PDB file of C-alpha atoms in Angstrom:
ATOM      1  CA  MET B1456    -100.487 125.908  45.430  1.00 55.00           C
ATOM      2  CA  ALA B1457    -102.201 122.722  46.668  1.00 73.00           C
ATOM      3  CA  ILE B1458    -104.443 124.500  49.185  1.00 84.00           C
ATOM      4  CA  ASP B1459    -106.036 126.661  46.466  1.00 90.00           C
ATOM      5  CA  ARG B1460    -106.638 123.712  44.130  1.00 93.00           C
ATOM      6  CA  ILE B1461    -108.086 121.551  46.894  1.00 94.00           C
ATOM      7  CA  LYS B1462    -110.298 124.402  48.117  1.00 94.00           C
ATOM      8  CA  ARG B1463    -111.544 125.057  44.567  1.00 95.00           C
ATOM      9  CA  ARG B1464    -112.395 121.369  44.109  1.00 96.00           C
ATOM     10  CA  ILE B1465    -114.264 121.263  47.423  1.00 96.00           C
ATOM     11  CA  ILE B1466    -116.272 124.391  46.611  1.00 95.00           C
ATOM     12  CA  GLY B1467    -116.922 123.036  43.096  1.00 95.00           C
ATOM     13  CA  LYS B1468    -118.522 119.899  44.598  1.00 94.00           C
ATOM     14  CA  GLY B1469    -121.031 122.123  46.384  1.00 95.00           C
ATOM     15  CA  ARG B1470    -122.415 122.290  49.887  1.00 95.00           C
ATOM     16  CA  GLY B1471    -123.088 118.896  51.414  1.00 95.00           C
ATOM     17  CA  ALA B1472    -120.155 117.156  49.677  1.00 96.00           C
ATOM     18  CA  VAL B1473    -118.419 114.538  51.824  1.00 96.00           C
ATOM     19  CA  PHE B1474    -114.851 113.543  51.022  1.00 95.00           C
ATOM     20  CA  THR B1475    -111.649 111.888  52.251  1.00 95.00           C
ATOM     21  CA  PRO B1476    -107.983 112.761  51.711  1.00 95.00           C
ATOM     22  CA  ALA B1477    -107.804 110.042  49.035  1.00 93.00           C
ATOM     23  CA  ASP B1478    -110.141 112.153  46.869  1.00 94.00           C
ATOM     24  CA  PHE B1479    -107.330 114.726  46.457  1.00 95.00           C
ATOM     25  CA  LEU B1480    -104.222 112.586  45.979  1.00 92.00           C
ATOM     26  CA  ASP B1481    -104.050 113.628  42.321  1.00 92.00           C
ATOM     27  CA  LEU B1482    -103.321 117.170  43.589  1.00 91.00           C
ATOM     28  CA  GLY B1483    -100.482 116.390  45.982  1.00 88.00           C
ATOM     29  CA  LEU B1484     -98.788 113.987  48.354  1.00 92.00           C
ATOM     30  CA  ARG B1485    -100.816 112.511  51.224  1.00 92.00           C
ATOM     31  CA  ALA B1486     -98.989 114.554  53.912  1.00 93.00           C
ATOM     32  CA  SER B1487     -99.625 117.770  51.970  1.00 93.00           C
ATOM     33  CA  VAL B1488    -103.302 116.893  51.432  1.00 95.00           C
ATOM     34  CA  ASP B1489    -103.733 116.087  55.150  1.00 95.00           C
ATOM     35  CA  LYS B1490    -102.126 119.390  56.128  1.00 95.00           C
ATOM     36  CA  THR B1491    -104.326 121.320  53.673  1.00 95.00           C
ATOM     37  CA  LEU B1492    -107.516 119.666  54.934  1.00 96.00           C
ATOM     38  CA  SER B1493    -106.466 120.399  58.512  1.00 96.00           C
ATOM     39  CA  ARG B1494    -105.856 124.058  57.622  1.00 95.00           C
ATOM     40  CA  LEU B1495    -109.231 124.355  55.831  1.00 96.00           C
ATOM     41  CA  THR B1496    -110.881 122.798  58.899  1.00 96.00           C
ATOM     42  CA  ASP B1497    -109.193 125.362  61.173  1.00 96.00           C
ATOM     43  CA  GLN B1498    -110.411 128.140  58.853  1.00 95.00           C
ATOM     44  CA  GLY B1499    -113.986 126.842  59.112  1.00 93.00           C
ATOM     45  CA  VAL B1500    -114.259 126.130  55.385  1.00 94.00           C
ATOM     46  CA  ILE B1501    -114.795 122.391  55.924  1.00 96.00           C
ATOM     47  CA  ARG B1502    -115.752 120.221  58.883  1.00 96.00           C
ATOM     48  CA  ARG B1503    -114.003 117.098  60.131  1.00 95.00           C
ATOM     49  CA  LEU B1504    -116.709 114.472  60.667  1.00 93.00           C
ATOM     50  CA  ALA B1505    -114.452 111.619  61.792  1.00 90.00           C
ATOM     51  CA  ARG B1506    -110.904 110.546  61.247  1.00 90.00           C
ATOM     52  CA  GLY B1507    -110.219 110.914  57.516  1.00 92.00           C
ATOM     53  CA  ILE B1508    -113.777 112.053  56.656  1.00 94.00           C
ATOM     54  CA  TYR B1509    -114.720 115.686  56.010  1.00 96.00           C
ATOM     55  CA  ASP B1510    -117.601 117.637  54.568  1.00 96.00           C
ATOM     56  CA  TYR B1511    -118.315 121.032  53.052  1.00 96.00           C
ATOM     57  CA  PRO B1512    -121.341 121.533  55.266  1.00 95.00           C
ATOM     58  CA  LYS B1513    -124.712 122.827  54.216  1.00 94.00           C
ATOM     59  CA  THR B1514    -125.846 125.662  56.406  1.00 91.00           C
ATOM     60  CA  SER B1515    -129.186 127.057  57.492  1.00 91.00           C
ATOM     61  CA  PRO B1516    -129.724 130.650  58.654  1.00 92.00           C
ATOM     62  CA  ARG B1517    -131.735 129.304  61.605  1.00 92.00           C
ATOM     63  CA  LEU B1518    -129.931 126.074  62.444  1.00 89.00           C
ATOM     64  CA  GLY B1519    -126.340 126.793  61.407  1.00 87.00           C
ATOM     65  CA  ARG B1520    -124.366 123.841  60.069  1.00 89.00           C
ATOM     66  CA  LEU B1521    -126.588 120.910  59.130  1.00 90.00           C
ATOM     67  CA  SER B1522    -125.835 117.233  59.624  1.00 90.00           C
ATOM     68  CA  PRO B1523    -124.239 115.533  56.612  1.00 93.00           C
ATOM     69  CA  ASP B1524    -126.279 113.315  54.306  1.00 92.00           C
ATOM     70  CA  PRO B1525    -125.809 109.728  55.542  1.00 92.00           C
ATOM     71  CA  ASP B1526    -125.726 108.426  51.935  1.00 91.00           C
ATOM     72  CA  ALA B1527    -122.813 110.759  51.119  1.00 93.00           C
ATOM     73  CA  VAL B1528    -121.021 109.715  54.329  1.00 93.00           C
ATOM     74  CA  ALA B1529    -121.457 106.003  53.533  1.00 93.00           C
ATOM     75  CA  ALA B1530    -120.180 106.549  49.981  1.00 92.00           C
ATOM     76  CA  ALA B1531    -117.107 108.409  51.317  1.00 93.00           C
ATOM     77  CA  ILE B1532    -116.387 105.619  53.818  1.00 91.00           C
ATOM     78  CA  ALA B1533    -116.618 103.068  50.990  1.00 91.00           C
ATOM     79  CA  ARG B1534    -114.261 105.103  48.747  1.00 90.00           C
ATOM     80  CA  LYS B1535    -111.825 105.502  51.650  1.00 89.00           C
ATOM     81  CA  ASP B1536    -111.785 101.746  52.261  1.00 89.00           C
ATOM     82  CA  GLY B1537    -111.877 100.729  48.586  1.00 90.00           C
ATOM     83  CA  ARG B1538    -115.232  98.975  49.070  1.00 93.00           C
ATOM     84  CA  VAL B1539    -118.674  99.095  47.488  1.00 93.00           C
ATOM     85  CA  VAL B1540    -121.725 100.317  49.383  1.00 95.00           C
ATOM     86  CA  GLN B1541    -125.423  99.741  48.839  1.00 95.00           C
ATOM     87  CA  VAL B1542    -128.409 101.356  50.549  1.00 94.00           C
ATOM     88  CA  SER B1543    -130.488  99.036  52.700  1.00 94.00           C
ATOM     89  CA  PRO B1544    -133.712  97.596  51.256  1.00 95.00           C
ATOM     90  CA  ALA B1545    -135.891  99.758  53.548  1.00 94.00           C
ATOM     91  CA  ARG B1546    -134.009 102.955  52.647  1.00 93.00           C
ATOM     92  CA  ALA B1547    -134.207 102.169  48.926  1.00 94.00           C
ATOM     93  CA  ALA B1548    -137.972 101.594  49.086  1.00 95.00           C
ATOM     94  CA  ASN B1549    -138.409 104.912  50.884  1.00 94.00           C
ATOM     95  CA  MET B1550    -136.131 106.776  48.438  1.00 92.00           C
ATOM     96  CA  LEU B1551    -138.105 105.460  45.471  1.00 93.00           C
ATOM     97  CA  GLY B1552    -141.473 106.349  47.000  1.00 92.00           C
ATOM     98  CA  LEU B1553    -142.616 102.763  47.500  1.00 93.00           C
ATOM     99  CA  THR B1554    -143.115 103.247  51.242  1.00 89.00           C
ATOM    100  CA  THR B1555    -143.566 106.267  53.476  1.00 87.00           C
ATOM    101  CA  GLN B1556    -141.772 104.546  56.344  1.00 87.00           C
ATOM    102  CA  VAL B1557    -138.444 106.235  57.019  1.00 85.00           C
ATOM    103  CA  PRO B1558    -135.904 103.766  58.405  1.00 87.00           C
ATOM    104  CA  ALA B1559    -134.877 104.643  61.958  1.00 85.00           C
ATOM    105  CA  LYS B1560    -131.269 103.598  61.337  1.00 89.00           C
ATOM    106  CA  ALA B1561    -128.858 104.506  58.539  1.00 92.00           C
ATOM    107  CA  VAL B1562    -127.914 100.976  57.427  1.00 94.00           C
ATOM    108  CA  TYR B1563    -125.752 100.260  54.384  1.00 96.00           C
ATOM    109  CA  LEU B1564    -124.613  96.968  52.873  1.00 96.00           C
ATOM    110  CA  THR B1565    -120.962  96.562  51.899  1.00 96.00           C
ATOM    111  CA  ASP B1566    -118.461  94.001  50.692  1.00 95.00           C
ATOM    112  CA  GLY B1567    -116.220  95.102  53.568  1.00 92.00           C
ATOM    113  CA  PRO B1568    -116.384  94.209  57.245  1.00 93.00           C
ATOM    114  CA  SER B1569    -119.421  95.077  59.349  1.00 95.00           C
ATOM    115  CA  ARG B1570    -118.841  98.139  61.520  1.00 92.00           C
ATOM    116  CA  THR B1571    -120.477 101.171  63.052  1.00 93.00           C
ATOM    117  CA  LYS B1572    -119.301 104.740  62.429  1.00 89.00           C
ATOM    118  CA  GLN B1573    -120.373 107.629  64.661  1.00 89.00           C
ATOM    119  CA  ILE B1574    -120.612 110.894  62.704  1.00 87.00           C
ATOM    120  CA  GLY B1575    -121.706 113.629  65.076  1.00 80.00           C
ATOM    121  CA  ALA B1576    -125.195 112.689  66.261  1.00 81.00           C
ATOM    122  CA  GLN B1577    -125.615 110.152  63.431  1.00 87.00           C
ATOM    123  CA  THR B1578    -124.696 106.502  63.545  1.00 92.00           C
ATOM    124  CA  ILE B1579    -123.855 104.841  60.219  1.00 93.00           C
ATOM    125  CA  PHE B1580    -124.164 101.048  60.241  1.00 95.00           C
ATOM    126  CA  MET B1581    -122.108  99.223  57.595  1.00 95.00           C
ATOM    127  CA  ARG B1582    -123.155  95.583  57.279  1.00 96.00           C
ATOM    128  CA  ASN B1583    -121.244  92.951  55.356  1.00 96.00           C
ATOM    129  CA  ALA B1584    -123.424  91.432  52.642  1.00 94.00           C
ATOM    130  CA  ALA B1585    -123.184  88.667  50.066  1.00 92.00           C
ATOM    131  CA  ALA B1586    -122.463  89.665  46.459  1.00 90.00           C
ATOM    132  CA  LYS B1587    -126.069  88.848  45.446  1.00 88.00           C
ATOM    133  CA  ASN B1588    -127.248  91.680  47.734  1.00 92.00           C
ATOM    134  CA  LEU B1589    -124.809  94.172  46.190  1.00 94.00           C
ATOM    135  CA  VAL B1590    -125.997  94.027  42.563  1.00 92.00           C
ATOM    136  CA  GLY B1591    -125.819  97.555  41.153  1.00 91.00           C
ATOM    137  CA  ALA B1592    -124.121  98.908  44.292  1.00 91.00           C
ATOM    138  CA  GLY B1593    -123.510 102.640  44.136  1.00 85.00           C
ATOM    139  CA  LYS B1594    -125.728 103.054  41.055  1.00 89.00           C
ATOM    140  CA  PRO B1595    -129.419 103.908  40.688  1.00 90.00           C
ATOM    141  CA  THR B1596    -130.073 100.296  39.653  1.00 93.00           C
ATOM    142  CA  GLY B1597    -128.820  99.126  43.060  1.00 94.00           C
ATOM    143  CA  ALA B1598    -131.570 101.106  44.800  1.00 94.00           C
ATOM    144  CA  VAL B1599    -134.194  99.491  42.552  1.00 95.00           C
ATOM    145  CA  PHE B1600    -132.996  95.957  43.350  1.00 95.00           C
ATOM    146  CA  GLN B1601    -132.898  96.783  47.063  1.00 95.00           C
ATOM    147  CA  ALA B1602    -136.433  98.236  46.966  1.00 95.00           C
ATOM    148  CA  LEU B1603    -137.701  95.086  45.223  1.00 96.00           C
ATOM    149  CA  ARG B1604    -135.954  92.996  47.876  1.00 95.00           C
ATOM    150  CA  TYR B1605    -137.723  95.048  50.578  1.00 96.00           C
ATOM    151  CA  LEU B1606    -141.155  94.437  48.996  1.00 95.00           C
ATOM    152  CA  GLY B1607    -140.466  90.764  48.331  1.00 94.00           C
ATOM    153  CA  LYS B1608    -141.715  88.594  45.507  1.00 91.00           C
ATOM    154  CA  ASP B1609    -145.327  88.752  46.683  1.00 92.00           C
ATOM    155  CA  GLY B1610    -145.272  92.503  47.362  1.00 92.00           C
ATOM    156  CA  VAL B1611    -144.550  93.577  43.782  1.00 92.00           C
ATOM    157  CA  ASP B1612    -147.643  94.375  41.734  1.00 92.00           C
ATOM    158  CA  ALA B1613    -148.580  96.504  38.708  1.00 91.00           C
ATOM    159  CA  SER B1614    -148.621  99.706  40.792  1.00 92.00           C
ATOM    160  CA  VAL B1615    -145.016  99.103  41.905  1.00 93.00           C
ATOM    161  CA  VAL B1616    -143.919  98.483  38.318  1.00 92.00           C
ATOM    162  CA  ALA B1617    -145.726 101.657  37.181  1.00 91.00           C
ATOM    163  CA  ARG B1618    -144.214 103.716  39.996  1.00 92.00           C
ATOM    164  CA  LEU B1619    -140.664 102.543  39.330  1.00 92.00           C
ATOM    165  CA  SER B1620    -140.947 102.984  35.555  1.00 90.00           C
ATOM    166  CA  LYS B1621    -141.990 106.635  36.137  1.00 90.00           C
ATOM    167  CA  THR B1622    -139.374 107.266  38.831  1.00 90.00           C
ATOM    168  CA  ILE B1623    -136.274 106.057  37.000  1.00 91.00           C
ATOM    169  CA  ASP B1624    -134.947 107.471  33.734  1.00 90.00           C
ATOM    170  CA  ALA B1625    -134.410 105.633  30.442  1.00 88.00           C
ATOM    171  CA  ASP B1626    -130.665 105.097  31.048  1.00 91.00           C
ATOM    172  CA  THR B1627    -131.365 103.496  34.416  1.00 91.00           C
ATOM    173  CA  ARG B1628    -134.052 101.252  32.884  1.00 89.00           C
ATOM    174  CA  ARG B1629    -131.538 100.022  30.266  1.00 90.00           C
ATOM    175  CA  ALA B1630    -128.864  99.443  32.937  1.00 91.00           C
ATOM    176  CA  LEU B1631    -131.449  97.645  35.078  1.00 92.00           C
ATOM    177  CA  VAL B1632    -132.017  95.018  32.387  1.00 90.00           C
ATOM    178  CA  LYS B1633    -128.254  94.467  32.089  1.00 91.00           C
ATOM    179  CA  ASP B1634    -127.691  94.273  35.865  1.00 91.00           C
ATOM    180  CA  ALA B1635    -130.698  91.947  36.295  1.00 90.00           C
ATOM    181  CA  LEU B1636    -128.557  89.054  35.020  1.00 89.00           C
ATOM    182  CA  GLN B1637    -126.908  89.063  38.473  1.00 90.00           C
ATOM    183  CA  ALA B1638    -130.146  89.587  40.434  1.00 89.00           C
ATOM    184  CA  PRO B1639    -132.340  86.866  41.966  1.00 90.00           C
ATOM    185  CA  GLY B1640    -134.424  85.018  39.349  1.00 90.00           C
ATOM    186  CA  TRP B1641    -137.792  86.317  40.565  1.00 94.00           C
ATOM    187  CA  MET B1642    -136.691  89.930  39.959  1.00 93.00           C
ATOM    188  CA  ARG B1643    -135.864  89.438  36.263  1.00 92.00           C
ATOM    189  CA  PRO B1644    -139.442  89.437  34.895  1.00 93.00           C
ATOM    190  CA  VAL B1645    -140.244  92.434  37.117  1.00 93.00           C
ATOM    191  CA  VAL B1646    -137.265  94.322  35.699  1.00 92.00           C
ATOM    192  CA  GLN B1647    -138.392  93.474  32.142  1.00 91.00           C
ATOM    193  CA  GLN B1648    -141.822  94.948  32.946  1.00 91.00           C
ATOM    194  CA  ILE B1649    -140.258  98.113  34.426  1.00 91.00           C
ATOM    195  CA  ALA B1650    -138.020  98.546  31.367  1.00 87.00           C
ATOM    196  CA  ALA B1651    -140.907  97.989  28.947  1.00 85.00           C
ATOM    197  CA  ALA B1652    -143.357 100.360  30.658  1.00 74.00           C
TER     198      ALA B1652
END
């Protein structure tokens, strides 16, 4: 039965997973998937965040259901629309420990149209960006390029290179060198230093 298979997949993804009906089309027809997700929402298993976007919410004994992770929401929106998504430069720098400033807005770059999505109390800003700003989108390398963009050519020093080389794993360092061919010229020597450290 489709409901059991969909429910098992959702639970298998773990608390905090964000998904769309398209993520289950290998298990049934769209109408059947929609009906199953509606039923699971009514049962309280999942939560409908916006039209066509659901999550398997994390819960806290004190706070109840927690807000979804904006990164997971942005990724689900991109999958739903068949687009790529990239964290903003400020968010990437914060994620990688290069700044303690937490961006006030959840801004993501995409190859799709610019738009704003309200998800409960959160606002997700999707901003159309040129291909050069989407290098490594959706991968760990994308966050590195965005963080470097945030710091700028003059803001990258030996401590940044050391920090990034410790933060990212060997596979990401190898992928970084490969993806650097599409990055701005000034980033390429920096990437070589990160990979070699």
